[in-house]
PDB file of C-alpha atoms (C1' of nucleotides) in Angstrom:
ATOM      1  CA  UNK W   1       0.000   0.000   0.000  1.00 36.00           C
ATOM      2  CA  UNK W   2       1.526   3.429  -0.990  1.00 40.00           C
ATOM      3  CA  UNK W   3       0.843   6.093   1.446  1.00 40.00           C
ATOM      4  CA  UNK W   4      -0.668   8.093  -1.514  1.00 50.00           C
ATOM      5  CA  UNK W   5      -3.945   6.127  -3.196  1.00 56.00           C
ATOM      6  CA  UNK W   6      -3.668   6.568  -6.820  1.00 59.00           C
ATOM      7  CA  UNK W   7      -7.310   6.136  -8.175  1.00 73.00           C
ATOM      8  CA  UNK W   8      -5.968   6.105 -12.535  1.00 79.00           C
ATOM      9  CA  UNK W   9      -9.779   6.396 -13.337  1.00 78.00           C
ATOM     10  CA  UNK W  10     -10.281   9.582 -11.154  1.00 80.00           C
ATOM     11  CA  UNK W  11      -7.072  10.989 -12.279  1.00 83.00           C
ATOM     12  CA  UNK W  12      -7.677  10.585 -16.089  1.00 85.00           C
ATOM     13  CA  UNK W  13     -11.576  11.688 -15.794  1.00 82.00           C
ATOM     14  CA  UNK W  14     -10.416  14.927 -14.306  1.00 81.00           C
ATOM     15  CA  UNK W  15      -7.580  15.166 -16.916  1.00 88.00           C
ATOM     16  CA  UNK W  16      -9.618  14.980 -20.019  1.00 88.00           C
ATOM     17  CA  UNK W  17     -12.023  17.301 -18.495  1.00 84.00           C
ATOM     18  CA  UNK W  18      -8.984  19.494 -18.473  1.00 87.00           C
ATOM     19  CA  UNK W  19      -7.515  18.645 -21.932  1.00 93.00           C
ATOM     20  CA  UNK W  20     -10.911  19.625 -23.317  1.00 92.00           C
ATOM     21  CA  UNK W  21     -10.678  22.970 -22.575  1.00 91.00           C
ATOM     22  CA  UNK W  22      -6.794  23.530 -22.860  1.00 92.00           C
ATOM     23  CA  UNK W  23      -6.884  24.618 -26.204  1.00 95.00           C
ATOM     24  CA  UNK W  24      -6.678  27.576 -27.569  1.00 94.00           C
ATOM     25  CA  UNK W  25      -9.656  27.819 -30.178  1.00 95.00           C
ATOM     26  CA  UNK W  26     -11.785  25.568 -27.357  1.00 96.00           C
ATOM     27  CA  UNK W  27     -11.098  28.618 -25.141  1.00 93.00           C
ATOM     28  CA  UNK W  28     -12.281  30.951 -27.917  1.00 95.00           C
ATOM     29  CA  UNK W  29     -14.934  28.877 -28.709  1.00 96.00           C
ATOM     30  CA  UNK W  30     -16.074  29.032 -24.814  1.00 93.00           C
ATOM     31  CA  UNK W  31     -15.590  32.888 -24.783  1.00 92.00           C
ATOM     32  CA  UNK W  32     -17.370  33.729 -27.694  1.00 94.00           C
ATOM     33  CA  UNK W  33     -20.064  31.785 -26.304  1.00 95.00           C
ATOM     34  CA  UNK W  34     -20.008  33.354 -22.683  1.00 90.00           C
ATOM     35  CA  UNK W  35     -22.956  35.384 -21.634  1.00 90.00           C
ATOM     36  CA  UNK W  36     -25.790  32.762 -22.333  1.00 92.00           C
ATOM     37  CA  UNK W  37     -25.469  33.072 -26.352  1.00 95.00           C
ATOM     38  CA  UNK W  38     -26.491  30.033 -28.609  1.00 97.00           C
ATOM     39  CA  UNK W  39     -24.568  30.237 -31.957  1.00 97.00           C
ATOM     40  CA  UNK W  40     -25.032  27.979 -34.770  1.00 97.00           C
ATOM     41  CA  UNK W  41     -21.561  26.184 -36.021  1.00 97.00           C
ATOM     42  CA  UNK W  42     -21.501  28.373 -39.170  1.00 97.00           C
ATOM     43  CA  UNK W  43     -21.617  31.245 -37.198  1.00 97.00           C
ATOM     44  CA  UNK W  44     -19.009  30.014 -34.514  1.00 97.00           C
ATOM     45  CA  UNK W  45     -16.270  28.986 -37.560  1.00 96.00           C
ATOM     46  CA  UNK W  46     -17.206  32.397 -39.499  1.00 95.00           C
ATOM     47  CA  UNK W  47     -16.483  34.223 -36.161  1.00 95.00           C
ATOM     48  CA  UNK W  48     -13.038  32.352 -35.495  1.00 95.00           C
ATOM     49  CA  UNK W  49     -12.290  31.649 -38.701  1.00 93.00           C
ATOM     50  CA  UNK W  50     -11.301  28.516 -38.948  1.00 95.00           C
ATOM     51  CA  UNK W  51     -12.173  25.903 -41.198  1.00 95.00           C
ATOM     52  CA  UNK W  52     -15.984  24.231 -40.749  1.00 96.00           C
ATOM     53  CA  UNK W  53     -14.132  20.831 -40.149  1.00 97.00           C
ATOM     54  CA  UNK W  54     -12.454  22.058 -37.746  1.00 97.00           C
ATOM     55  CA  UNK W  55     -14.968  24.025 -35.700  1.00 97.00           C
ATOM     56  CA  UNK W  56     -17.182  20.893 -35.607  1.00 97.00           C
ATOM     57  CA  UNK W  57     -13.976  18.711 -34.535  1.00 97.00           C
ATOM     58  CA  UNK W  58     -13.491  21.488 -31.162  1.00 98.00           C
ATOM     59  CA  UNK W  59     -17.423  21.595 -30.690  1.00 98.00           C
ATOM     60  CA  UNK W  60     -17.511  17.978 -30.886  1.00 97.00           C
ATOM     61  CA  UNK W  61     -14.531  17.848 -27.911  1.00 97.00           C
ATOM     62  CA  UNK W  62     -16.328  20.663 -26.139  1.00 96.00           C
ATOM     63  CA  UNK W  63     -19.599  18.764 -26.366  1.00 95.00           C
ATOM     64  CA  UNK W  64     -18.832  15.371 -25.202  1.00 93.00           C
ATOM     65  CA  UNK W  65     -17.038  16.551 -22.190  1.00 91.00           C
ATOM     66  CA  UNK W  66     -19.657  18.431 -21.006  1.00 87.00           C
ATOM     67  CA  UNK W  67     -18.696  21.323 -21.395  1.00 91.00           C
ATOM     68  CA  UNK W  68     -20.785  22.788 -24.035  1.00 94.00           C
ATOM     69  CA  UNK W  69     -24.911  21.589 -25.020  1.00 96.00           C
ATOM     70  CA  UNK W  70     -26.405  21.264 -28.817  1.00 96.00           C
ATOM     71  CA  UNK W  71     -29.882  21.762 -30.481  1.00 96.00           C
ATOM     72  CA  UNK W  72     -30.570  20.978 -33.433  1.00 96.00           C
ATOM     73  CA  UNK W  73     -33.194  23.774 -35.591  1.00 95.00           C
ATOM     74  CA  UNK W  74     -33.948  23.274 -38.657  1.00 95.00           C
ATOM     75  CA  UNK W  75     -30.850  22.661 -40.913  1.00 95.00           C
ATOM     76  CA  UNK W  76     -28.798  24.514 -37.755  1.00 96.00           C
ATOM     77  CA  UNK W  77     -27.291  22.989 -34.884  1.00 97.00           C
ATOM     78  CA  UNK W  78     -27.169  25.564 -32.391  1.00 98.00           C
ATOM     79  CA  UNK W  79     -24.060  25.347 -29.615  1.00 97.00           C
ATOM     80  CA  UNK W  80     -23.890  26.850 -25.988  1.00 96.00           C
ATOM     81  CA  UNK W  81     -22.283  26.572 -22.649  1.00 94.00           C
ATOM     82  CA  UNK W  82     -23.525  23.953 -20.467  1.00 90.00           C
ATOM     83  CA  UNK W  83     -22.645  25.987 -17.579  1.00 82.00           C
ATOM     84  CA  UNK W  84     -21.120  29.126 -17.391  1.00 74.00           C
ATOM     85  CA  UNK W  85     -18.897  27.916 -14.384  1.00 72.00           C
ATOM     86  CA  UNK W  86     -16.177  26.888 -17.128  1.00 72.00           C
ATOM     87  CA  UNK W  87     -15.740  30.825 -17.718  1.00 73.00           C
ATOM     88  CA  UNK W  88     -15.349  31.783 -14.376  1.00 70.00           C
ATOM     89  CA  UNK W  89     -12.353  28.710 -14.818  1.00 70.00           C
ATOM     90  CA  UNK W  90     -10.997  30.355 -17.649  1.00 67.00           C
ATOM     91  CA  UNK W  91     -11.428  33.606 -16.176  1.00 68.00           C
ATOM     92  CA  UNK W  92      -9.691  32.752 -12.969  1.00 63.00           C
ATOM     93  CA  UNK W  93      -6.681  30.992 -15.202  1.00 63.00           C
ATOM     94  CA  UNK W  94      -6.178  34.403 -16.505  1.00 62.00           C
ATOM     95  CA  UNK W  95      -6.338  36.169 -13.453  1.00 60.00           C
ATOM     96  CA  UNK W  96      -3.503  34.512 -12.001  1.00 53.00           C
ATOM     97  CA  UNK W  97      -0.632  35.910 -14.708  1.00 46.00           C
ATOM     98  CA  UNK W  98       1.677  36.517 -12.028  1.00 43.00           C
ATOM     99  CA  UNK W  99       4.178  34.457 -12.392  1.00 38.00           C
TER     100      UNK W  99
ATOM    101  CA  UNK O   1     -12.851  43.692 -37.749  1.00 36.00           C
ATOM    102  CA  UNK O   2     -14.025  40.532 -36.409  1.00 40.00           C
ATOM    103  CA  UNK O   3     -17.213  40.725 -33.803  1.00 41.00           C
ATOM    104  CA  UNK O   4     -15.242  38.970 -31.732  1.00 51.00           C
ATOM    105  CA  UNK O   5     -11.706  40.217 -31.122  1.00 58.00           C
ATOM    106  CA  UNK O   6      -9.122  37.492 -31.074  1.00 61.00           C
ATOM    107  CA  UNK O   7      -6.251  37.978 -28.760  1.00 74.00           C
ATOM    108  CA  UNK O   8      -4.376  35.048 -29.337  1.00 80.00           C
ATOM    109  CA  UNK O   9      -1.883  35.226 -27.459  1.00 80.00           C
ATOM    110  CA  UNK O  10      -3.720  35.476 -24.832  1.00 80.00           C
ATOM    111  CA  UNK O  11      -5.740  32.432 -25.743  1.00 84.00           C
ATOM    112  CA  UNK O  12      -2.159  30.440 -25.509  1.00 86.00           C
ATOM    113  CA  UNK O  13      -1.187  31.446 -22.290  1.00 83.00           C
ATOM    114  CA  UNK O  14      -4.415  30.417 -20.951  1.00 82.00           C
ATOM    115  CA  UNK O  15      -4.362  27.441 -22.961  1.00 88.00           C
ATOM    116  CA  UNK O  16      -0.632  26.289 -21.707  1.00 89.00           C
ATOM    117  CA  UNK O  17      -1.737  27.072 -18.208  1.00 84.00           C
ATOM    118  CA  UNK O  18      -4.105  24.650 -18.416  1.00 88.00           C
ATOM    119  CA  UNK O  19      -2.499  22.036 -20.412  1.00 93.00           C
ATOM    120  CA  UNK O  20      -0.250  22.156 -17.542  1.00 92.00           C
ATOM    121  CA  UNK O  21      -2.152  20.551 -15.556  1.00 91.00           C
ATOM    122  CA  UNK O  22      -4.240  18.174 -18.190  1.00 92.00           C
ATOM    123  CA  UNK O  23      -2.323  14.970 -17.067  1.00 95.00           C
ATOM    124  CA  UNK O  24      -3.138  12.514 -14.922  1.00 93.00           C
ATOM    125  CA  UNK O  25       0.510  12.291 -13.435  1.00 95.00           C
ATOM    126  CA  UNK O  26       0.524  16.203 -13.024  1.00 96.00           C
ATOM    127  CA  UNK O  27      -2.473  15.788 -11.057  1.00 93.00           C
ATOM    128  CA  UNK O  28      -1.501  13.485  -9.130  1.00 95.00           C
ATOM    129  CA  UNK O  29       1.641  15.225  -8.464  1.00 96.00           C
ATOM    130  CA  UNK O  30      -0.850  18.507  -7.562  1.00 93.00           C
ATOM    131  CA  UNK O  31      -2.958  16.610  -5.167  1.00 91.00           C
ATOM    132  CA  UNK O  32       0.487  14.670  -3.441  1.00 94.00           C
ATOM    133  CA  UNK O  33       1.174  18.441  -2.616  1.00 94.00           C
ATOM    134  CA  UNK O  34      -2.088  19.487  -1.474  1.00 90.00           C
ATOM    135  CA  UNK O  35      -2.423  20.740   1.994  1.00 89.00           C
ATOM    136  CA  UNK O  36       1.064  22.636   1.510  1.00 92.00           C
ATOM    137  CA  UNK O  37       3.510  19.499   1.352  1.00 95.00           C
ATOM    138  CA  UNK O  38       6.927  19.994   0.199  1.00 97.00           C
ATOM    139  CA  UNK O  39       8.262  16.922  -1.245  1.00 97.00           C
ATOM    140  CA  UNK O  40      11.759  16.014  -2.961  1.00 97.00           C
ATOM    141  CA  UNK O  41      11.894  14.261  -6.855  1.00 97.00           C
ATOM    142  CA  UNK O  42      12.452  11.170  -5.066  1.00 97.00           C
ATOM    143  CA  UNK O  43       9.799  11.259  -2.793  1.00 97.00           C
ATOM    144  CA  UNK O  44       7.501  12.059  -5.638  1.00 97.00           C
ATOM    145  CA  UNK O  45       8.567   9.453  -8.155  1.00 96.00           C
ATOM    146  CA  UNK O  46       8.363   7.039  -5.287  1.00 96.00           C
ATOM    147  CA  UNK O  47       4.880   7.292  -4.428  1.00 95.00           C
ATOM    148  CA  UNK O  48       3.706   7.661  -7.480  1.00 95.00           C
ATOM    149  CA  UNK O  49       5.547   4.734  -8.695  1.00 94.00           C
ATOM    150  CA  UNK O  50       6.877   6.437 -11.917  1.00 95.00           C
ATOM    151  CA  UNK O  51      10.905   6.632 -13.541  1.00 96.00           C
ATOM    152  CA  UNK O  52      12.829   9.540 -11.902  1.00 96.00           C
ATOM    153  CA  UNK O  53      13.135  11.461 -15.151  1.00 97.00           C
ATOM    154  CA  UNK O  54       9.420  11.261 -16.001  1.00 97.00           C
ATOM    155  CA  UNK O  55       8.657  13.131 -12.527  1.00 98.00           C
ATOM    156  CA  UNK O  56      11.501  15.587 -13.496  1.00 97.00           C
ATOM    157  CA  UNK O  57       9.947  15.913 -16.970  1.00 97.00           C
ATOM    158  CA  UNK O  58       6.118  16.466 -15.338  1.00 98.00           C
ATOM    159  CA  UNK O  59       7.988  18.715 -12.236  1.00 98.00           C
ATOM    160  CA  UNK O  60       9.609  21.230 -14.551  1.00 97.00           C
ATOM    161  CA  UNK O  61       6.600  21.640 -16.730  1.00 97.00           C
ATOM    162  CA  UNK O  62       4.397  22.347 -14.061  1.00 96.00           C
ATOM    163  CA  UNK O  63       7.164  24.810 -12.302  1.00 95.00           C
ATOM    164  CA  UNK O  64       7.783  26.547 -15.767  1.00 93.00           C
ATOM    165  CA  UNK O  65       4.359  26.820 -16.015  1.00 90.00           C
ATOM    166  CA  UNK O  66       3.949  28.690 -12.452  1.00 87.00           C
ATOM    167  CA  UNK O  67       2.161  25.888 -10.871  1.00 90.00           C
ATOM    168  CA  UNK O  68       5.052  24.490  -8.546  1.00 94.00           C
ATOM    169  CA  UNK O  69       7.597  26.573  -6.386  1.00 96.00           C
ATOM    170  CA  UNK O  70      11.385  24.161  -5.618  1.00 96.00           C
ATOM    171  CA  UNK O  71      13.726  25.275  -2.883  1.00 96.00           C
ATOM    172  CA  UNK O  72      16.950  22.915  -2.898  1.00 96.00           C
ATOM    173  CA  UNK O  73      18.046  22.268   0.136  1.00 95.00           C
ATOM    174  CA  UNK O  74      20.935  19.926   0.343  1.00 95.00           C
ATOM    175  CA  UNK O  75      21.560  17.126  -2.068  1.00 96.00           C
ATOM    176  CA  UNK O  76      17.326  17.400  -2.562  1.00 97.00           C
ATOM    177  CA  UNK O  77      15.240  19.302  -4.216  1.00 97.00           C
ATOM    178  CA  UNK O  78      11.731  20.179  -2.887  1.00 98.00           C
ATOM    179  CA  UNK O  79       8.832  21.024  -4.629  1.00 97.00           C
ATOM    180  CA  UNK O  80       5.367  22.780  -3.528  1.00 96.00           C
ATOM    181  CA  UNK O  81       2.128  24.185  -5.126  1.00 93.00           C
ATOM    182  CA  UNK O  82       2.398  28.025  -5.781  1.00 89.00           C
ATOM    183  CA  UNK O  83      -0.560  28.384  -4.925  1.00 81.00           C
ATOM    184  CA  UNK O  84      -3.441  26.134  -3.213  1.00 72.00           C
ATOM    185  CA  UNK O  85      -6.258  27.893  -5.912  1.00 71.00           C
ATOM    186  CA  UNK O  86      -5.086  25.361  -8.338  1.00 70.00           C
ATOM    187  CA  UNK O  87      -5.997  22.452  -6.006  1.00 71.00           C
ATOM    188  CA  UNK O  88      -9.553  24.282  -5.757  1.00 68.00           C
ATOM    189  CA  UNK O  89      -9.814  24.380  -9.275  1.00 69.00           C
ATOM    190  CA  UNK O  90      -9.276  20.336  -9.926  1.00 66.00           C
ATOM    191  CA  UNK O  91     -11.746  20.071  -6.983  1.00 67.00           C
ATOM    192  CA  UNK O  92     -14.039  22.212  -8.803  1.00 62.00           C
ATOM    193  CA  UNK O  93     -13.660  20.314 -11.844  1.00 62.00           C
ATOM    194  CA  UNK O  94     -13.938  16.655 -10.035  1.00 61.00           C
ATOM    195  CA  UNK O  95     -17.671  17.638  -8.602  1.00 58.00           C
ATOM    196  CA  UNK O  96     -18.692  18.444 -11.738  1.00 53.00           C
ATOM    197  CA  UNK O  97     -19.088  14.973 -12.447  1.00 45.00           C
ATOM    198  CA  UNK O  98     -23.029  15.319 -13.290  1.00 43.00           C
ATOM    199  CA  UNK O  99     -22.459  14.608 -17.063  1.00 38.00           C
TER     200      UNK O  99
ATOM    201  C1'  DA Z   1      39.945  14.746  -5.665  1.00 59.19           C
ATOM    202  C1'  DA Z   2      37.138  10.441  -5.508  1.00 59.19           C
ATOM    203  C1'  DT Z   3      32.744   8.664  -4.606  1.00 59.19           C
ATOM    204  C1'  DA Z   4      27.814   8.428  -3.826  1.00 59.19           C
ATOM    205  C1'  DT Z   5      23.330  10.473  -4.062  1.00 59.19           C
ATOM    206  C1'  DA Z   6      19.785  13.519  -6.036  1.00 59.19           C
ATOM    207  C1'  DT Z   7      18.113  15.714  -9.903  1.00 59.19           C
ATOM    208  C1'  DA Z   8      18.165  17.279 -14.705  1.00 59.19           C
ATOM    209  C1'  DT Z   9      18.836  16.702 -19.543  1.00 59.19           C
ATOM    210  C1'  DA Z  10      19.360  14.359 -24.157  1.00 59.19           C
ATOM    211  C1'  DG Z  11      17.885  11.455 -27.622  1.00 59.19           C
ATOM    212  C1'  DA Z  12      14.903   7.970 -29.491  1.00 59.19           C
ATOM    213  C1'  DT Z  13      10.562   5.922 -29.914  1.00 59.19           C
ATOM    214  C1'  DA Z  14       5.762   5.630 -29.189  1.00 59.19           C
ATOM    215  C1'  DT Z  15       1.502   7.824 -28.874  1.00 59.19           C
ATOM    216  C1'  DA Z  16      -1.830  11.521 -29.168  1.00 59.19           C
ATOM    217  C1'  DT Z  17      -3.619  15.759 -31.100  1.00 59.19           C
ATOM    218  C1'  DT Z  18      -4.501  19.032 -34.629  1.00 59.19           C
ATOM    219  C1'  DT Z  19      -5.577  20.409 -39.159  1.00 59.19           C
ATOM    220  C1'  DG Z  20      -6.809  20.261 -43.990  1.00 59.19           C
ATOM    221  C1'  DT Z  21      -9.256  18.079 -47.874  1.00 59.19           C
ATOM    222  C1'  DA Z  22     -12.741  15.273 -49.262  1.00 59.19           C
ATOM    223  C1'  DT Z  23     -16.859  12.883 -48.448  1.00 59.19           C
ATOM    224  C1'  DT Z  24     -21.174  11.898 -46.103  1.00 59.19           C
ATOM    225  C1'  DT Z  25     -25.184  12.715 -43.484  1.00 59.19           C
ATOM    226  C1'  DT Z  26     -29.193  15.444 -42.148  1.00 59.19           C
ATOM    227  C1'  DC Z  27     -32.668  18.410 -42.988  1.00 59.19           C
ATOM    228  C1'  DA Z  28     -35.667  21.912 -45.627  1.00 59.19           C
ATOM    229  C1'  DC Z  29     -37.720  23.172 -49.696  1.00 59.19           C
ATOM    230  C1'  DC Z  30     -39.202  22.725 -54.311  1.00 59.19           C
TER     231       DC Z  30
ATOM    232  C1'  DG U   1     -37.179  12.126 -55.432  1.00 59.19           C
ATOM    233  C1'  DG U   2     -33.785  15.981 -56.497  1.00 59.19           C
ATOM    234  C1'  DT U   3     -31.260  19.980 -54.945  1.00 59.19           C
ATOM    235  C1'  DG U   4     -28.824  22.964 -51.812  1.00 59.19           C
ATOM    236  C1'  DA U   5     -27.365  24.333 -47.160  1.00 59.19           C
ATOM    237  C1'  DA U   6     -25.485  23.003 -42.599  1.00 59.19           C
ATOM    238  C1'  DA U   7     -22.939  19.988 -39.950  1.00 59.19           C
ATOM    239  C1'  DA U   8     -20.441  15.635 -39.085  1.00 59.19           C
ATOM    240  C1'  DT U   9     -17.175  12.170 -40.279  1.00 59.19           C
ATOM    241  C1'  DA U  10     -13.021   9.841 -42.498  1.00 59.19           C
ATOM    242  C1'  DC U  11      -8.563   9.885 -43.606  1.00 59.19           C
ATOM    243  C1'  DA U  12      -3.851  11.493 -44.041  1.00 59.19           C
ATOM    244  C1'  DA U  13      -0.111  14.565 -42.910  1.00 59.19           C
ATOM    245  C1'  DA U  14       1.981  17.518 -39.649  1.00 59.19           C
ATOM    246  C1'  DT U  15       2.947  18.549 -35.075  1.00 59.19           C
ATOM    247  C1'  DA U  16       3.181  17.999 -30.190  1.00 59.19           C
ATOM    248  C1'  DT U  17       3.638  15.082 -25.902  1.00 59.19           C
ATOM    249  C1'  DA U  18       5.025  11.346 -23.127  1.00 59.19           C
ATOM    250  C1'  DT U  19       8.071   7.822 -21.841  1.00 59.19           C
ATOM    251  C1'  DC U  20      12.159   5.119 -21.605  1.00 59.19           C
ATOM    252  C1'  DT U  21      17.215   4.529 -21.276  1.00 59.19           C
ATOM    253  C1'  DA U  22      21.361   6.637 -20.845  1.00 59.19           C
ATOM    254  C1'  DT U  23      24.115  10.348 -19.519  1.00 59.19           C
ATOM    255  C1'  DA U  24      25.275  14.709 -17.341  1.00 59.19           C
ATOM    256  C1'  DT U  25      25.250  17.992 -13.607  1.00 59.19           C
ATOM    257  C1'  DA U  26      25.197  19.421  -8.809  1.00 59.19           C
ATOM    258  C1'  DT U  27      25.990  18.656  -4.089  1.00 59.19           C
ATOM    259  C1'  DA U  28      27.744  16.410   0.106  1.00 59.19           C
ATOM    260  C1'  DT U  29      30.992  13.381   2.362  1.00 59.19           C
ATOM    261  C1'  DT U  30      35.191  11.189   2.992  1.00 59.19           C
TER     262       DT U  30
END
DNA sequence: AATATATATAGATATATTTGTATTTTCACC
DNA sequence: GGTGAAAATACAAATATATCTATATATATT
């Protein structure tokens, strides 16, 4: 028994929570969508622009770690924060620039 | 002019901050030093059962990063969190387990 | 100065991530 | 059903990260 309990699972759950939004164009995508706004991907790729692929590849990351929701309208798919407690992360992050 | 201004460097700082501490091992290594611990390499490799150089590796990315502090004292080397808000912030992001 | 211990660094390989191009799916409208 | 728009997926190439083994550096002790 090590005096430190290493639970891998817990460890790597919390890391790719992390990874998902330690990007920089995830970061933009979560900023541009701070403040409650629903944007459809066309809009989000147009804004950023970057390549549709691309956007949809991030949103895709973003989504299915939780950190961002989807509805589909119409031929749209409209994207937004699940919680806006992952600006106040990235808000905090760039608060503490004094090192 | 974009409607959204992109400062991207910016975005990379905040990014690399982060990706600092997206890794399980770096983690780990974050919450080994929780509660204001100051441990040496060997100590740290030890319990978490990793090579020597890979700790190095992890330690200096997290102390170029900002994360870590190291005072040598002696033949050792001893590392400690900066800062305890980063410990918060993995907390933060282990309760939000409700996806 | 020789030796032992603690840590860091280098280089190679393996693995993961990102991005672009092309293709496919999904839906609305005619 | 055919067409066009919006988004997702597949695949390949480029790039970045992680890990191992070996080696180098720094410090203390004798």
């Amino acid at each position: 028994m090590a005096k430190f309990n290493i639970d891998i699972a817990k460890l790597e759950l919390a890391a790719s929570k992390l990874r998902a939004i330690s990007h920089p164009m995830r970061i933009a995508i979560i900023e541009l969508l701070s403040g409650d706004k629903h944007l459809s991907v066309t809009e989000i790729y147009k804004a950023l622009e970057i390549e549709q692929a691309t956007a949809s590849h991030h949103l895709n990351i973003l989504k299915s770690k939780g950190v961002l929701i989807s509805k589909r309208d119409g031929k749209k798919i409209f994207y937004a924060l699940r919680s806006n407690t992952l600006t106040e992360i990235i808000d905090c992050i760039n608060r503490c620039n004094d090192n």
